[in-house]
CSV table of C-alpha atoms in Angstrom, one decimal:
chain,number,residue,atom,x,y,z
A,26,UNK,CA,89.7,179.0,-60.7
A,27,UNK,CA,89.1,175.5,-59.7
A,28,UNK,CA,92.1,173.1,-59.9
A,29,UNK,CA,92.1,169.2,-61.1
A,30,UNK,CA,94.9,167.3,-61.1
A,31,UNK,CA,95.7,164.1,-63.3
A,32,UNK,CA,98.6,162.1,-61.3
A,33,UNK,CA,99.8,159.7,-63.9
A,34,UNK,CA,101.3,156.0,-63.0
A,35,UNK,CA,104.9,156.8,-63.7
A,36,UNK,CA,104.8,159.5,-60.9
A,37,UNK,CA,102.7,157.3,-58.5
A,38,UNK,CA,105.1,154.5,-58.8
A,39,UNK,CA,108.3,157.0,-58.0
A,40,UNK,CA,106.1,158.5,-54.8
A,41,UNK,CA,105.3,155.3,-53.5
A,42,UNK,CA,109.0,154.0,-53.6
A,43,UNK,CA,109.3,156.1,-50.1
A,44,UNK,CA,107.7,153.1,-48.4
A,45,UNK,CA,108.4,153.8,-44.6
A,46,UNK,CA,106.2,157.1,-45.4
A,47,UNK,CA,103.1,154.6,-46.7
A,48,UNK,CA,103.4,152.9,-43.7
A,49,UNK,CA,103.2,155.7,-41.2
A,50,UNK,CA,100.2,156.9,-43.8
A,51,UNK,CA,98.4,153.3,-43.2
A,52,UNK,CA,99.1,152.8,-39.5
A,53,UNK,CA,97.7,156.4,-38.4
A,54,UNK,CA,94.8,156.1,-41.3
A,55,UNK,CA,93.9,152.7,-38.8
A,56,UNK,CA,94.1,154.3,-35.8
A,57,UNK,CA,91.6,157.1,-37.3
A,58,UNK,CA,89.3,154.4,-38.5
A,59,UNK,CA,89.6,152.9,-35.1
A,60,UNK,CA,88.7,155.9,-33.3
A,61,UNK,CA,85.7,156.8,-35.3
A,62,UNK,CA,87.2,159.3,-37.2
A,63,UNK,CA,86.2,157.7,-40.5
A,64,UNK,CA,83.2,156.8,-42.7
A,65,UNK,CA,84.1,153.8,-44.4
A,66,UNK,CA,80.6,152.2,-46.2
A,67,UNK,CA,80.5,149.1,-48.2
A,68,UNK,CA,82.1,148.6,-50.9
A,69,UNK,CA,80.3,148.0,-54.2
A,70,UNK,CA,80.8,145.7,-56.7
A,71,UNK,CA,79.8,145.7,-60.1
A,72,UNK,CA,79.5,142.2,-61.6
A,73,UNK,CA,79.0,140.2,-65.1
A,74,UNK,CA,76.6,137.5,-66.0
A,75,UNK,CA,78.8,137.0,-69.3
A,76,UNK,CA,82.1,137.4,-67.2
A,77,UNK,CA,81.9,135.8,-63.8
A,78,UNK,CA,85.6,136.0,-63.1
A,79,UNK,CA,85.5,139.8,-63.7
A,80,UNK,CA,84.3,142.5,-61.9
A,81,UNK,CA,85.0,146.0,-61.1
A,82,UNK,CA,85.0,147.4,-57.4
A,83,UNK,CA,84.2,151.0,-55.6
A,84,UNK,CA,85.2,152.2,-52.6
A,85,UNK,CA,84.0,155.3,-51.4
A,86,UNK,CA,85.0,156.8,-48.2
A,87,UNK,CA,86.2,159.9,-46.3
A,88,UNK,CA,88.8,160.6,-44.0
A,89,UNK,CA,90.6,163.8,-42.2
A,90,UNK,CA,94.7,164.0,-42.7
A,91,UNK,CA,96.6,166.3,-41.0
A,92,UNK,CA,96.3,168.8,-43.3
A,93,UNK,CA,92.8,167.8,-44.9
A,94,UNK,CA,89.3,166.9,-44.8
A,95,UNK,CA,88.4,164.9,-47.7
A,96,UNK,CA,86.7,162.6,-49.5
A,97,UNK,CA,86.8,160.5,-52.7
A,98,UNK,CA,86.4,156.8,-54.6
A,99,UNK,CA,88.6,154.0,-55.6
A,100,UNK,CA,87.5,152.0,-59.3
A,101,UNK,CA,89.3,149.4,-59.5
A,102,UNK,CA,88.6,146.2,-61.8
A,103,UNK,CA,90.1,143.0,-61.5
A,104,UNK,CA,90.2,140.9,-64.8
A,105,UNK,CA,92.0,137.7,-64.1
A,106,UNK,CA,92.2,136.7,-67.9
A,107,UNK,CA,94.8,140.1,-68.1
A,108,UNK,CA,97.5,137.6,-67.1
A,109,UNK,CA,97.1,135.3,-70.2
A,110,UNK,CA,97.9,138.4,-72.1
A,111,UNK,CA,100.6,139.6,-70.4
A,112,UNK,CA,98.9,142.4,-68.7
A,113,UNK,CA,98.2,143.1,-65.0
A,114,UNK,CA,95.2,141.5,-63.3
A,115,UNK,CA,94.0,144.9,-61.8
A,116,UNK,CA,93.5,148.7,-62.7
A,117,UNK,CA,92.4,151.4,-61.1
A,118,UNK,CA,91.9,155.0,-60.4
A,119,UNK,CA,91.0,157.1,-57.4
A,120,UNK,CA,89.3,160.4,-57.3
A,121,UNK,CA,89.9,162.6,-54.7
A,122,UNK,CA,86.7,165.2,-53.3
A,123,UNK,CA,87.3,168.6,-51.9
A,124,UNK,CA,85.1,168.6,-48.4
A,125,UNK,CA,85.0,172.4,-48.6
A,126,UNK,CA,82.5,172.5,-51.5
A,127,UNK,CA,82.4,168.9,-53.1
A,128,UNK,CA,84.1,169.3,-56.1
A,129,UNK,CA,87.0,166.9,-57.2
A,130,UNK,CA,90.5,168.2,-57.1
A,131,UNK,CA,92.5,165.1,-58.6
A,132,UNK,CA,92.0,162.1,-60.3
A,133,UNK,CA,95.4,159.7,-59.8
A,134,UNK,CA,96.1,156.4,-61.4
A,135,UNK,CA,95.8,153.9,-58.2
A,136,UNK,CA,96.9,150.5,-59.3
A,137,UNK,CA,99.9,151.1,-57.6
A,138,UNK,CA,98.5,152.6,-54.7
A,139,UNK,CA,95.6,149.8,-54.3
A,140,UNK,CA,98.5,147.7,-53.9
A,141,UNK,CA,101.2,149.5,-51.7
A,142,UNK,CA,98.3,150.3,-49.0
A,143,UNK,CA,97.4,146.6,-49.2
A,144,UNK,CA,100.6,145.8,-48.7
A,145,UNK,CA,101.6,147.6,-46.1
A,146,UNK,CA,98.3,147.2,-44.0
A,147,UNK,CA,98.9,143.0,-43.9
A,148,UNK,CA,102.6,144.2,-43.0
A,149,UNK,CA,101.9,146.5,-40.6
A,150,UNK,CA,99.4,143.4,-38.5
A,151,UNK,CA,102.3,141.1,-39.6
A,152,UNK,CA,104.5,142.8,-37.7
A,153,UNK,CA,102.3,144.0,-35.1
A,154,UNK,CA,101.7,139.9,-34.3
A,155,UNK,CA,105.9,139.0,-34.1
A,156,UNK,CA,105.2,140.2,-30.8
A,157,UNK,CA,103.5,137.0,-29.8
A,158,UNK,CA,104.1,135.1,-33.3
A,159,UNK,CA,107.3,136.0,-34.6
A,160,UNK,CA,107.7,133.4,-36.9
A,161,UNK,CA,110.9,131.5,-38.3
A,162,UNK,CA,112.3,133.4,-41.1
A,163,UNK,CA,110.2,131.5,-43.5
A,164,UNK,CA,107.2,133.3,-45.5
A,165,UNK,CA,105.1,131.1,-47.9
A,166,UNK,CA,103.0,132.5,-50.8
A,167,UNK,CA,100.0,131.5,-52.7
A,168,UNK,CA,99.8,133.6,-55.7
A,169,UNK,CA,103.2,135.4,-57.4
A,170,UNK,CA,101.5,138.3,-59.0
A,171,UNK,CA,101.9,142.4,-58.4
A,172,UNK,CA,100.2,142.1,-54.9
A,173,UNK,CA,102.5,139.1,-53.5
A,174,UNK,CA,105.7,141.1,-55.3
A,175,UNK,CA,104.2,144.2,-52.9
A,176,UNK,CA,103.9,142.6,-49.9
A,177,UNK,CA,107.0,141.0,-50.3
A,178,UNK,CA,108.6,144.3,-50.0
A,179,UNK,CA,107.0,145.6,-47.3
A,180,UNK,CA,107.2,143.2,-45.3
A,181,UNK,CA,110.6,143.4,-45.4
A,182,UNK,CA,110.3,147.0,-44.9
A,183,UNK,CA,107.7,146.8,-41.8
A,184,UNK,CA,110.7,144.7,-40.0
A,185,UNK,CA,109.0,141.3,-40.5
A,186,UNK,CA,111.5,138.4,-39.9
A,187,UNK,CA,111.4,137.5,-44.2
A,188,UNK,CA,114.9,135.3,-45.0
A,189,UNK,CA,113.2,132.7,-47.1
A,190,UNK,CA,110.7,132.9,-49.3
A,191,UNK,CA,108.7,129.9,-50.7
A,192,UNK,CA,106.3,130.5,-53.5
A,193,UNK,CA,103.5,128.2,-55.2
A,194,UNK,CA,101.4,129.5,-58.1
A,195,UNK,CA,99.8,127.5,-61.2
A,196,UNK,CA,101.9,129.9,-63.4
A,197,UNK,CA,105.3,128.5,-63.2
A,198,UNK,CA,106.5,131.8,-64.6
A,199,UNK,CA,104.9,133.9,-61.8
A,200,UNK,CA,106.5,131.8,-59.5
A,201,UNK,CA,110.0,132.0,-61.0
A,202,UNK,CA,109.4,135.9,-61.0
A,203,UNK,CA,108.7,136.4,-57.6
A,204,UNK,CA,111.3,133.8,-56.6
A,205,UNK,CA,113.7,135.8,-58.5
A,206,UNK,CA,112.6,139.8,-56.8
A,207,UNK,CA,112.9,137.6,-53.5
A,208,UNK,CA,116.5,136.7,-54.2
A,209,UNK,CA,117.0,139.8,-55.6
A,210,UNK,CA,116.1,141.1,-52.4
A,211,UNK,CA,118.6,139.0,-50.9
A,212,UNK,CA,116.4,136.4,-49.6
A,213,UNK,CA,116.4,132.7,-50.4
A,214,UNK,CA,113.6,131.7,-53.3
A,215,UNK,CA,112.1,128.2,-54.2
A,216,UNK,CA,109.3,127.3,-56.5
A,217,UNK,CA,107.3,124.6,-54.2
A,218,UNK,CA,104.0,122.7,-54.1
A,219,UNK,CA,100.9,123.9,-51.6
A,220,UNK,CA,101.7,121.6,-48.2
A,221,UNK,CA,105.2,123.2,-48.3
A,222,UNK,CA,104.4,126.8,-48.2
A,223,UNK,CA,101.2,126.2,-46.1
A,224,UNK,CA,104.1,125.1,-43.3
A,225,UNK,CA,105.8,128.5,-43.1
A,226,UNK,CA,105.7,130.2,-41.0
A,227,UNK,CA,104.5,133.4,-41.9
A,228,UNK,CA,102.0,132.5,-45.1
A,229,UNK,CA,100.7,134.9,-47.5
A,230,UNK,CA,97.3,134.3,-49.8
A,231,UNK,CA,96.8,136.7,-52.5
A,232,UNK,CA,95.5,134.8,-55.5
A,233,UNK,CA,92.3,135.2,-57.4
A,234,UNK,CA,90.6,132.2,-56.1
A,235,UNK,CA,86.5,132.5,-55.7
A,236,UNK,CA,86.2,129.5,-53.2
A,237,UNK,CA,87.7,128.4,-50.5
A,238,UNK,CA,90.8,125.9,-51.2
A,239,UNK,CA,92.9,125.1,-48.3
A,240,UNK,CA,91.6,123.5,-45.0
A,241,UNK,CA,94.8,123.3,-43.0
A,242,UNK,CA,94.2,125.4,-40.1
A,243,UNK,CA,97.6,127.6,-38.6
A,244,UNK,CA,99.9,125.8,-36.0
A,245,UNK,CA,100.4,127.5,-33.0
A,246,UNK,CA,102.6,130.3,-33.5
A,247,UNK,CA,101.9,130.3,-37.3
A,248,UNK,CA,100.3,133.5,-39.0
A,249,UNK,CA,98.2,133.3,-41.9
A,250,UNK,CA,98.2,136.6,-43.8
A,251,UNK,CA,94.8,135.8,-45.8
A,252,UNK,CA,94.8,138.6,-48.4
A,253,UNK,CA,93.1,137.4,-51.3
A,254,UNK,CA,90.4,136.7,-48.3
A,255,UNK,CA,88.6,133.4,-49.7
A,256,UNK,CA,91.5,131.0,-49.6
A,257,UNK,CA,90.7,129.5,-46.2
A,258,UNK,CA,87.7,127.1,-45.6
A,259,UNK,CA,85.5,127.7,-42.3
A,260,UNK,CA,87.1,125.3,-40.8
A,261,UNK,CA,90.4,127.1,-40.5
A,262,UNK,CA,89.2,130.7,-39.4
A,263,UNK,CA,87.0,129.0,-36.6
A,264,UNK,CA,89.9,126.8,-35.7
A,265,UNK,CA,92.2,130.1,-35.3
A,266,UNK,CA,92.9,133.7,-33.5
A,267,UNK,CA,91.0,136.0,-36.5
A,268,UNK,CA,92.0,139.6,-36.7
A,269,UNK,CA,90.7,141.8,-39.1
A,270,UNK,CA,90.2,145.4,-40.2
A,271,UNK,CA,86.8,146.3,-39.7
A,272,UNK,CA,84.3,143.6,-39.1
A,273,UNK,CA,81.3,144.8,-40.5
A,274,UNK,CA,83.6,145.2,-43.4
A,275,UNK,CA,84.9,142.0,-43.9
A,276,UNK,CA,82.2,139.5,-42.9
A,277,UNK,CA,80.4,139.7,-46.0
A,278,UNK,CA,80.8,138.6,-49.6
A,279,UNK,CA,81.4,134.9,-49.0
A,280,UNK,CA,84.9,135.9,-47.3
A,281,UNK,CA,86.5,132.9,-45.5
A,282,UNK,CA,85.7,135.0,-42.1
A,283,UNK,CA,81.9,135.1,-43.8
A,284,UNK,CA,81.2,131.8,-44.4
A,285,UNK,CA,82.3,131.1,-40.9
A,286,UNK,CA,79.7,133.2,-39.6
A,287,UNK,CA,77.3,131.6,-41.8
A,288,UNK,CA,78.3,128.5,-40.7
A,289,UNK,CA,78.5,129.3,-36.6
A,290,UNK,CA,75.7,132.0,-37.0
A,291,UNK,CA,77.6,134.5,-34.7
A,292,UNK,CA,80.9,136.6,-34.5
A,293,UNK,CA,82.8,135.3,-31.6
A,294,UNK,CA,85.4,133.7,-33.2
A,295,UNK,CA,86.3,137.0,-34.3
A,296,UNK,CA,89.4,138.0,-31.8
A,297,UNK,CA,89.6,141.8,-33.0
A,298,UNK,CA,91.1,144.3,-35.4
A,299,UNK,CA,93.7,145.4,-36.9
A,300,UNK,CA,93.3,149.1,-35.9
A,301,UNK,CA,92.9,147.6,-32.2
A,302,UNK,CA,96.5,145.5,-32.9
A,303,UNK,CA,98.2,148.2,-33.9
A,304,UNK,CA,96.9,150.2,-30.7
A,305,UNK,CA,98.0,147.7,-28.4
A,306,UNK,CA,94.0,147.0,-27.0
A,307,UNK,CA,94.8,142.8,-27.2
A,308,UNK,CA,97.2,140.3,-27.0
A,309,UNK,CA,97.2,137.6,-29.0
A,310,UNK,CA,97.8,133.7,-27.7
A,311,UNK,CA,101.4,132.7,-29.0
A,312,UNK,CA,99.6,128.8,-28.5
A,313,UNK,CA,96.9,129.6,-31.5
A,314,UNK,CA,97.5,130.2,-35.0
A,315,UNK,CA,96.5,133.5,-36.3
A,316,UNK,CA,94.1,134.2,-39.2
A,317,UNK,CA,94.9,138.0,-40.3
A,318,UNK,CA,91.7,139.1,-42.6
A,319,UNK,CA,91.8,142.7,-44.0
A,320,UNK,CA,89.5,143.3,-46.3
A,321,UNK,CA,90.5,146.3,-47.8
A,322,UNK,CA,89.6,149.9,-46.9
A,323,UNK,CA,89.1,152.6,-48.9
A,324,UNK,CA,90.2,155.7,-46.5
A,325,UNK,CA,93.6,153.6,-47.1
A,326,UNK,CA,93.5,155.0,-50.5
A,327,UNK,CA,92.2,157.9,-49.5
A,328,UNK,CA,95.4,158.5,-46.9
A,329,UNK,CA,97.8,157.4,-49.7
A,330,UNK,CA,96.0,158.7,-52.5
A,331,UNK,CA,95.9,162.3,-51.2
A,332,UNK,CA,99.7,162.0,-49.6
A,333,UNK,CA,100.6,160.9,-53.3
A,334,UNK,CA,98.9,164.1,-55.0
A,335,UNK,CA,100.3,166.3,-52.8
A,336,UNK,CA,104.1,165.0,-53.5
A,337,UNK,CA,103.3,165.1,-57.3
A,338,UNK,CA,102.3,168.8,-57.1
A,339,UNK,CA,105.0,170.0,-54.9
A,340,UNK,CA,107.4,167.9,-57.6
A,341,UNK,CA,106.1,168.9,-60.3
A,342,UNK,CA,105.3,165.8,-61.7
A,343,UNK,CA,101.1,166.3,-61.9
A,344,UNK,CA,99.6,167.5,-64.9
A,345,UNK,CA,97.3,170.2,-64.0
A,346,UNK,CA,94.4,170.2,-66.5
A,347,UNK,CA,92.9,174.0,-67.4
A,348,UNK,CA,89.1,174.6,-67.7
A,349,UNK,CA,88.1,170.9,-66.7
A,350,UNK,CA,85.4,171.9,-65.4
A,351,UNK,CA,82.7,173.3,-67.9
A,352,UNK,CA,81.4,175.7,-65.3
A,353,UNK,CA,83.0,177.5,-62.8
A,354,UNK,CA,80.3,180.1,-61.5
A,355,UNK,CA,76.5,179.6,-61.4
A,356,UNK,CA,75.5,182.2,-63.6
């Protein structure tokens, strides 16, 4: 008999409270990406003409574990209006595929997980640059939602130097949330407007933003952690040390690293990856700012997503669903 698997939220969220596991997952899920060991293709996005701020994402991609070969695809839609009703921006799933024969073997909720690999891959470079950049304690964010609350957390958890945490969002009670998890953390929160937290320095951009809306380029020894990945004009990424986490990747879709392209009509300003930062193949110049771009890769999901279903069904806490498939032999 064929198995499938149904890894509800509440069980995801409990899994991926073990957060130094999710970054070992990340960091070697990198390094396989790195190596070649992964076939990441574009991600695809389904728009609206009726909603423009909408849209709904896959990312298909395969990747071998330690213990698996396997494949599978994130859906994940973004629906910034969700906030206005008190609801999450984003939610997702992620099926997981069965390289032996193709079929899939688990379909998990992945909100969570969308976020804590996001998370933790911007945590993991963040840390990766205190080498060179280790910043002052200070960490300013644009955006209080679920992913700044995330990263929050994990950088704390990757070792990143986080004792003050400065947020600015339109939504005054975003902000006051994520000022309060900060505090609750034990770290110092405020509420301030954009030049403050743009002088941190460590700063974090995870908003919903479709154009580019700050033009003050990183100080030397100042890392921008540009999540939300169209925050930054041109300007700024050509006037900085870029790193992000696969190139072909991320320089399209009108990124900030995209439009600098379009506007310099070449790549060089790109100073490397993430998967080559966390290897140790460059340095990066403590006299430059740093721009730190990742656009999001969907063997991350795949490394949490199939670490996550394997937890679940040793716990218990899967629900294994009987005769989903209509046909289990070909005649």
């Amino acid at each position: 008999m064929l198995n499938f698997d149904v890894v509800p939220g509440r069980a995801v969220r409990d899994i991926l409270a073990e957060r130094k596991t999710v970054l070992e997952i990340v960091r070697e899920a990198y390094l396989a990406h790195g190596a070649g060991r992964t076939n990441n293709p574009d991600s695809y996005f389904l728009r609206f003409d009726d909603k423009p701020a909408d849209r709904i994402i896959a990312l298909p991609a395969r990747t071998a574990v330690a213990d698996a070969d396997i494949a599978g695809i994130k859906w994940i839609a973004s629906f910034p209006e969700n906030v206005e009703q008190g609801l999450p921006r984003a939610s997702a799933v992620l099926v997981l595929n069965d390289m032996a024969h193709g079929y899939p073997y688990a379909l998990l909720e992945a909100a969570g997980i969308s976020a804590a690999r996001t998370a933790a891959s911007i945590a993991l470079a963040a840390a990766a640059a205190q080498a060179t950049h280790p910043g002052d304690g200070t960490v300013g964010f644009f955006g209080a939602g679920v992913i700044a609350r995330t990263i929050l957390v994990y950088l704390a958890e990757a070792g990143v130097d986080v004792r003050n945490v400065l947020v600015c969002d339109p939504h005054p009670g975003s902000a006051a949330s994520l000022v309060a998890y900060a505090e609750s953390l034990g770290m110092a929160g405020r509420a301030v407007p954009a030049a403050e937290a743009l002088a941190a320095g460590t700063v974090v951009t995870a908003t919903n933003t479709g154009t580019p809306h700050l033009d003050r380029a990183p100080e030397p020894g100042q890392v921008y952690l540009n999540v939300s990945l169209r925050d930054f004009t041109p300007e700024v990424i050509i006037a900085a040390q870029n790193v992000v986490d696969d190139v072909d990747h991320c320089l399209k879709a009108n990124t900030s690293p995209h439009l600098a392209e379009q506007r310099l009509g070449h790549r060089e300003f790109i100073t490397g990856t993430i998967p080559g930062l966390l290897a140790g193949e460059f340095r990066l110049d403590p006299a430059r700012g740093v721009v730190i771009s990742p656009f999001g890769l969907g063997v991350l999901d795949l490394a949490v997503g199939h670490w996550v279903h394997g937890t679940a069904v040793a716990s218990g806490t899967s629900i294994r669903i009987a005769g989903f498939f209509g046909e289990e032999q070909r005649w």
